[in-house]
GROMACS .gro file of C-alpha atoms in nm:
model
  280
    1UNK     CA    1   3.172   2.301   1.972
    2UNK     CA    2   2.864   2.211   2.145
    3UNK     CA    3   2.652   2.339   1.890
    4UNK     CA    4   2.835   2.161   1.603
    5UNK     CA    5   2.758   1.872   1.835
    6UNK     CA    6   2.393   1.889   1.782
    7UNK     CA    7   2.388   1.889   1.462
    8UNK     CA    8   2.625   1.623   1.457
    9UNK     CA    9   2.404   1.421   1.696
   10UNK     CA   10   2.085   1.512   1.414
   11UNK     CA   11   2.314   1.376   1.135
   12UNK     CA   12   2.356   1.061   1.345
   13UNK     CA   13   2.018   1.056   1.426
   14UNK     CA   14   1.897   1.091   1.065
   15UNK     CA   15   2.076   0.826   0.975
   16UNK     CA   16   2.008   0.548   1.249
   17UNK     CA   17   1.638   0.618   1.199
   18UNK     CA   18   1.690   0.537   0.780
   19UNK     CA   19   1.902   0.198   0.931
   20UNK     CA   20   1.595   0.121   1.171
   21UNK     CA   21   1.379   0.131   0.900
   22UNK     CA   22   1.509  -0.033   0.678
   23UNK     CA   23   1.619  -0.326   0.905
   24UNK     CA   24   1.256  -0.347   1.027
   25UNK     CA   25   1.116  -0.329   0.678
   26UNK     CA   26   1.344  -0.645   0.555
   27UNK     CA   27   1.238  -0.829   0.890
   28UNK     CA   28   0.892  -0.760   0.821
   29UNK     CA   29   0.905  -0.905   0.432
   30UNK     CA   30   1.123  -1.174   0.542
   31UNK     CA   31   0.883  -1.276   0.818
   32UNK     CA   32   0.618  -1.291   0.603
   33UNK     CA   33   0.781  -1.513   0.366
   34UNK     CA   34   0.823  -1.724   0.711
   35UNK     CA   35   0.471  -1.783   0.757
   36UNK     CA   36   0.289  -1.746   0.426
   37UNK     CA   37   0.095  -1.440   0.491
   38UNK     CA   38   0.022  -1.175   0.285
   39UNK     CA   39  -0.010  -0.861   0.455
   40UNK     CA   40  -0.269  -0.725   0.192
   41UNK     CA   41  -0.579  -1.014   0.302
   42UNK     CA   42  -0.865  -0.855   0.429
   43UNK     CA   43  -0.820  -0.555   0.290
   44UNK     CA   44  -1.062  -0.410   0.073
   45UNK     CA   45  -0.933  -0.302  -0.311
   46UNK     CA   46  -1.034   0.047  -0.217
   47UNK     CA   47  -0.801   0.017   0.120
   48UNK     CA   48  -0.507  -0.113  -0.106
   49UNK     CA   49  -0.554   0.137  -0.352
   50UNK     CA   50  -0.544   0.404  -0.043
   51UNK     CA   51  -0.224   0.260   0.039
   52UNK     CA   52  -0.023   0.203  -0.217
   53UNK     CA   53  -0.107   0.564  -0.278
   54UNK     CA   54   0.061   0.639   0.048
   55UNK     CA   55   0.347   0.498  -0.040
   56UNK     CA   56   0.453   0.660  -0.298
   57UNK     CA   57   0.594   0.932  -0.082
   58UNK     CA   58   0.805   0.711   0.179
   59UNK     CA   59   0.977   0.503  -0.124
   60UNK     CA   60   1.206   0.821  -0.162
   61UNK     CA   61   1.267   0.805   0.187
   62UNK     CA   62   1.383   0.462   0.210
   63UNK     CA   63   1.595   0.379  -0.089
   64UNK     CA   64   1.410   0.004  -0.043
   65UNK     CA   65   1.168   0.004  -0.322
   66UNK     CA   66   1.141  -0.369  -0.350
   67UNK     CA   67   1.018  -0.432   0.036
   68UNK     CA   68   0.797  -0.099   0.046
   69UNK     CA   69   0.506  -0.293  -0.092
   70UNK     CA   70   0.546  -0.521   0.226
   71UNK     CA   71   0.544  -0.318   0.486
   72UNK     CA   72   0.300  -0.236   0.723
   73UNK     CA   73   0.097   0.082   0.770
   74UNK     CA   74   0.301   0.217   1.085
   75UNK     CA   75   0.588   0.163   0.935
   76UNK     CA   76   0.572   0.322   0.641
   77UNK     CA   77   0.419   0.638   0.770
   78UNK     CA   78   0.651   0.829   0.906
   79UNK     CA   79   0.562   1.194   0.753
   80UNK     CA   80   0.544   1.396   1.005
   81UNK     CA   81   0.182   1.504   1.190
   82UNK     CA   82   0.210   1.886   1.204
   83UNK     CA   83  -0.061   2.123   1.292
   84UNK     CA   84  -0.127   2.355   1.066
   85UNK     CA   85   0.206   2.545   0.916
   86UNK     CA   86   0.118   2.892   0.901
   87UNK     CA   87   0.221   3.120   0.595
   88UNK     CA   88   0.517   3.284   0.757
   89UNK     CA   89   0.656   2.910   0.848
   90UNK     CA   90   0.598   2.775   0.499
   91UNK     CA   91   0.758   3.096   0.334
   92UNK     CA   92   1.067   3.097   0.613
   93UNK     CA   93   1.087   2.688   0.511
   94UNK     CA   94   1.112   2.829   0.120
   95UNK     CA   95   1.400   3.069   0.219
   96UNK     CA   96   1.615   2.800   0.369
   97UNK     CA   97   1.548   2.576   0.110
   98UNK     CA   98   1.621   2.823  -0.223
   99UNK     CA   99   1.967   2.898   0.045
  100UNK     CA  100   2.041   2.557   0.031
  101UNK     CA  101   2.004   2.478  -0.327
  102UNK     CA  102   2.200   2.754  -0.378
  103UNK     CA  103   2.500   2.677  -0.178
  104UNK     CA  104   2.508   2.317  -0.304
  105UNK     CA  105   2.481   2.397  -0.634
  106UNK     CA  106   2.671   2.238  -0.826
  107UNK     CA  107   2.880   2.515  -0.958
  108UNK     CA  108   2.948   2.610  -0.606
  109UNK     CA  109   3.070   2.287  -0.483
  110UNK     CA  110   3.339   2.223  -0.760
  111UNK     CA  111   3.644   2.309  -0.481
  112UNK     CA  112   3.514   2.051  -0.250
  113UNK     CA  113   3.654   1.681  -0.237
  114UNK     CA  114   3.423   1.418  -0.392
  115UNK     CA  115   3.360   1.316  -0.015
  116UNK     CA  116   3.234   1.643   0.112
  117UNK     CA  117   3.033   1.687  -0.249
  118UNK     CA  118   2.854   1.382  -0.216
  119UNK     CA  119   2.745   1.488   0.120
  120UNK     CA  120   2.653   1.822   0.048
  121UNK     CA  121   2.440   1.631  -0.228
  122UNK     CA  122   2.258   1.425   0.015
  123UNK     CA  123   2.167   1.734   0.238
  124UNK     CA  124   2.035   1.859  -0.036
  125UNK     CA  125   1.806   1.566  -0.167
  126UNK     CA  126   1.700   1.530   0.224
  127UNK     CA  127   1.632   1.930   0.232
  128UNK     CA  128   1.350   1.849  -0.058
  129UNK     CA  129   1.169   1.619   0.183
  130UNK     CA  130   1.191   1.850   0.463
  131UNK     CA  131   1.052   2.154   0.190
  132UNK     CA  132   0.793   1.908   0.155
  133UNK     CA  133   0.741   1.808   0.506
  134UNK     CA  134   0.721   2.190   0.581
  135UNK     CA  135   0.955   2.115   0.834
  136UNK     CA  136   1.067   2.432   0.951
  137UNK     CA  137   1.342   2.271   1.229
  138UNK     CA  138   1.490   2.010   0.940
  139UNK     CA  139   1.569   2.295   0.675
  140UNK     CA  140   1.721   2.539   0.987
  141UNK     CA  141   1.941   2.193   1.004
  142UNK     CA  142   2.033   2.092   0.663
  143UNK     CA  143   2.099   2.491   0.598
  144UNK     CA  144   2.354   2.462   0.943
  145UNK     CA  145   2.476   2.122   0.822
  146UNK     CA  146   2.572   2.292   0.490
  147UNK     CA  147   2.727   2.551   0.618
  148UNK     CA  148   2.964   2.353   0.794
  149UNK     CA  149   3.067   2.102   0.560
  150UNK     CA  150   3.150   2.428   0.346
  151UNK     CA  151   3.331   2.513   0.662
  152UNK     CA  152   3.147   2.860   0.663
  153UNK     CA  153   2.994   2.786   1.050
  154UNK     CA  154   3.042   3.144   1.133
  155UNK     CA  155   2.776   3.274   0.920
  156UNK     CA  156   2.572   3.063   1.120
  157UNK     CA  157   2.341   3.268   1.407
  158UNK     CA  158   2.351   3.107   1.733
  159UNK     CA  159   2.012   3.105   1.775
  160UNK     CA  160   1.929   2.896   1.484
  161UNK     CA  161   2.081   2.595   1.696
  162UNK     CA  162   1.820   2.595   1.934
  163UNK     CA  163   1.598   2.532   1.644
  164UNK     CA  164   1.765   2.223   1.551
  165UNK     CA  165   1.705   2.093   1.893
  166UNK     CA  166   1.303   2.050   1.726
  167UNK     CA  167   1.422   1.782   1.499
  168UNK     CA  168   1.614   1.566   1.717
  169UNK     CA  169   1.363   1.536   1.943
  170UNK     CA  170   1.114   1.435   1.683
  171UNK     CA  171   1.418   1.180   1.542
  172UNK     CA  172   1.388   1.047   1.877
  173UNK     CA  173   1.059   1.010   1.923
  174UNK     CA  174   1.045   0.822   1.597
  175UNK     CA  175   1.283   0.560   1.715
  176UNK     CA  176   1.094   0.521   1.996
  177UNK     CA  177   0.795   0.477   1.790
  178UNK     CA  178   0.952   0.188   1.571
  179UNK     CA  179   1.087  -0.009   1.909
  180UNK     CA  180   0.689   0.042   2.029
  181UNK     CA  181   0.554  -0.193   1.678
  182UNK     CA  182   0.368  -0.457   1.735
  183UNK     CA  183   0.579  -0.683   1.526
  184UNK     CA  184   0.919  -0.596   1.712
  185UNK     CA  185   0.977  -0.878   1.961
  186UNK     CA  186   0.939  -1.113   1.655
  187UNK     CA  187   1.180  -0.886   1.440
  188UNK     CA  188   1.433  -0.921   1.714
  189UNK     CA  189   1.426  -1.306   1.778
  190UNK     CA  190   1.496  -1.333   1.406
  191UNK     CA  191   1.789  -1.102   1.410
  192UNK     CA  192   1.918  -1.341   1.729
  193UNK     CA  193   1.855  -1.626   1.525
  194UNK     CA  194   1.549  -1.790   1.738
  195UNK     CA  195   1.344  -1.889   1.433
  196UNK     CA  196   1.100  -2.058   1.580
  197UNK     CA  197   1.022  -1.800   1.849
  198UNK     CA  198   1.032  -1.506   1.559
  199UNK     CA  199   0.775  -1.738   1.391
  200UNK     CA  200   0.550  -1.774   1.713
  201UNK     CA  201   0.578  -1.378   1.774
  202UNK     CA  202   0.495  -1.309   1.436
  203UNK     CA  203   0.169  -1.542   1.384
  204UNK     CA  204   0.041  -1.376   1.751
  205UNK     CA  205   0.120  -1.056   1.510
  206UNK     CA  206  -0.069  -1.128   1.262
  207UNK     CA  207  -0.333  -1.299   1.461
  208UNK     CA  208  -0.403  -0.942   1.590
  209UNK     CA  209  -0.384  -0.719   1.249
  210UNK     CA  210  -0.675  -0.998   1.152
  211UNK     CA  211  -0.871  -0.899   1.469
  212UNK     CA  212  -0.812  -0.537   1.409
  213UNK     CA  213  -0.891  -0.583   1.039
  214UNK     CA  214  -1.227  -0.788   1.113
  215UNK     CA  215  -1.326  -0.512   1.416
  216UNK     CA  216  -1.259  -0.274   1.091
  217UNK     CA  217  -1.438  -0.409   0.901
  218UNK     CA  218  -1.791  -0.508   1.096
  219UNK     CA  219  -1.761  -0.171   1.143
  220UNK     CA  220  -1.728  -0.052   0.858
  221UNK     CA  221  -2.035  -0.263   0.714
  222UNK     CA  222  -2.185  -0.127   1.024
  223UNK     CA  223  -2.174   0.212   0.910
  224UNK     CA  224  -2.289   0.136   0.552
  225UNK     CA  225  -2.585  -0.042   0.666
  226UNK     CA  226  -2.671   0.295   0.902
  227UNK     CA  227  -2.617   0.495   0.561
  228UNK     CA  228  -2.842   0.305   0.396
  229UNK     CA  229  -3.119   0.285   0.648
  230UNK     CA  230  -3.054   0.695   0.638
  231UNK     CA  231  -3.076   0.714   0.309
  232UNK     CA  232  -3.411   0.510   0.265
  233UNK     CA  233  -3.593   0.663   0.555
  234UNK     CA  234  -3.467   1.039   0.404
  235UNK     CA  235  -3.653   0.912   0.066
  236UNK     CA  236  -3.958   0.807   0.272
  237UNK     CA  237  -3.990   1.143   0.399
  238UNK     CA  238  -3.910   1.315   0.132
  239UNK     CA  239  -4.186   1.145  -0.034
  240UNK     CA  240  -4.431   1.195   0.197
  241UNK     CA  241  -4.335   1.535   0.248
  242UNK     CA  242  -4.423   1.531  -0.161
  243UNK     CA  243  -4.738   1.364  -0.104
  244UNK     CA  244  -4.872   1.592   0.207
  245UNK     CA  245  -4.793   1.922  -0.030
  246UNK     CA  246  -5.024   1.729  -0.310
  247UNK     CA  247  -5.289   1.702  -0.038
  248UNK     CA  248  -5.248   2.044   0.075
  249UNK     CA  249  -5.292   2.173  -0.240
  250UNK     CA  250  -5.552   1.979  -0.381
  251UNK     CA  251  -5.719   2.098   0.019
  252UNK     CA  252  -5.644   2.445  -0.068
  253UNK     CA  253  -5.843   2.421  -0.427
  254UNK     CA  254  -6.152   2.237  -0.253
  255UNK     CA  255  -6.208   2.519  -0.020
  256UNK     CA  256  -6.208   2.809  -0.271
  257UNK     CA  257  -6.431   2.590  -0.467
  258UNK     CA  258  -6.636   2.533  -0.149
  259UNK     CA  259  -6.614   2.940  -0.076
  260UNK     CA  260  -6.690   3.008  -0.457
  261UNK     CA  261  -7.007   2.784  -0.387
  262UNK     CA  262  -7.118   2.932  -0.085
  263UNK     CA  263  -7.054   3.326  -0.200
  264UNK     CA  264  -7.261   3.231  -0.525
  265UNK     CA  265  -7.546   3.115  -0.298
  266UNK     CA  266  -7.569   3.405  -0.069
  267UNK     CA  267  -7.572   3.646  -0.370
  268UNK     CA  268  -7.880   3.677  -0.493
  269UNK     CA  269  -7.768   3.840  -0.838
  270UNK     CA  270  -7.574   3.514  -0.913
  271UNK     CA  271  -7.768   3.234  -1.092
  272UNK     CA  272  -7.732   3.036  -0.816
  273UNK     CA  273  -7.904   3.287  -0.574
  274UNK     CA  274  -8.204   3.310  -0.856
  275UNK     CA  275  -8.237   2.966  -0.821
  276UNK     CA  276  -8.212   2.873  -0.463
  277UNK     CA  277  -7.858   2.731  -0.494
  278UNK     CA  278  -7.923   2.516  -0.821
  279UNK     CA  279  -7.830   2.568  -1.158
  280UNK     CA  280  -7.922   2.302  -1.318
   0.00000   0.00000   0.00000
């Protein structure tokens, strides 16, 4: 019982975090509409382009394609920050996977009430991201969570519980990371109604993504301009470095010529010896 609890606190979980989300996301594009701004200005096309490109992954995490465009940065990004997965964790995350595909299956689900199909369904689709994710601790859940909506928990090793306990703490520390956005206080006095304060909230908001954006950006510039000066002063010494081995060579040929000269004039058997150094 208290290990079908866990997983019944990660399905809960799961699911409060998708709510949060979205709720924050339709705060967010509805506070904007508040105050005129455009969450884009200031950034550069190259910036935009970056992260619309980033978004392209948390769409199918959301299921709110029309406000994804709108939200901001921290929002948005939720995939997970691993270390590096080794190869036995990214193999043991393909095992669980191929299990799970396999026991929601469509042909393997046919016995099951439309209910308990639909939810095997959505483990499923959530088991993709996790493949994706290479979340080792999500697929040990969704392969659990499967099992016991079959109502096959007894093929299920204890151990594999303790596992789980992995995801909800990173579920949790999500939610704590959407309650810490800057943008939060103003979220929730729109959601109690206090209009004006949301709008006050949100312009300090924004008033600070401009100051972060313009910091950004000076820097940025900064570190063009220190490319640049690089770059020149590497051509200036490459082309003195070009212009010293000209002079060293042409040095080099003046002294054999010089040695040539003075060997000539210390033989006597050269013409120059028979005539006292001239040859004229």
């Amino acid at each position: 019982m208290a290990n079908d609890n866990v997983i019944a606190r990660v399905t809960e979980a799961r699911a409060d975090l998708k709510k949060m989300r979205d709720m924050l996301g339709r705060c967010f594009a509805i506070l904007c509409s508040l105050t005129g701004w455009n969450p884009k200005e200031g950034m550069t096309d190259e910036e935009i382009a970056a992260e619309n490109q980033k978004q392209v992954d948390p769409i199918k995490r959301s299921g709110s394609k029309a406000l994804v465009k709108l939200m901001p940065d921290d929002l948005l990004n939720l995939k997970r920050a691993r270390e590096t997965v080794d190869a036995a964790t990214i193999e043991t995350c393909k095992m669980y996977a191929k299990k799970i595909a396999q026991l929601t299956h469509p042909d393997k689900i046919m016995r099951f009430s439309a209910k308990t199909k639909a939810e095997l369904l959505d483990v499923f689709h959530q088991s993709l991201i996790d493949l994706d994710d290479n979340n080792h601790a999500g697929l040990v859940y969704a392969y659990i969570h499967v099992r016991i909506l079959r109502g096959e928990s007894r093929h299920v090793a204890p151990e594999l519980y303790e596992i789980v306990e992995v995801e909800l703490e990173w579920l949790n520390s999500q939610v704590r990371h959407m309650l810490g956005l800057k943008f939060v206080p103003a979220a929730n006095a729109y959601c109690e109604g206090n209009i004006p304060a949301a709008k006050i909230l949100f312009m300090d908001y924004i008033s600070n993504v401009r100051a972060e954006r313009k910091a950004k950006a000076a820097i940025a510039a900064m570190r063009e301009e220190m490319e640049r000066a690089n770059a020149e002063r590497n051509e200036v010494n490459a082309s003195f470095e070009e212009l010293m081995e000209g002079a060293s060579i042409e040095l080099d040929k003046l002294n054999n010529d010089y040695r040539k000269l003075v060997c000539n004039a210390e033989d006597p058997e050269s013409e120059a010896g028979r005539t006292g150094g001239d040859v004229s």
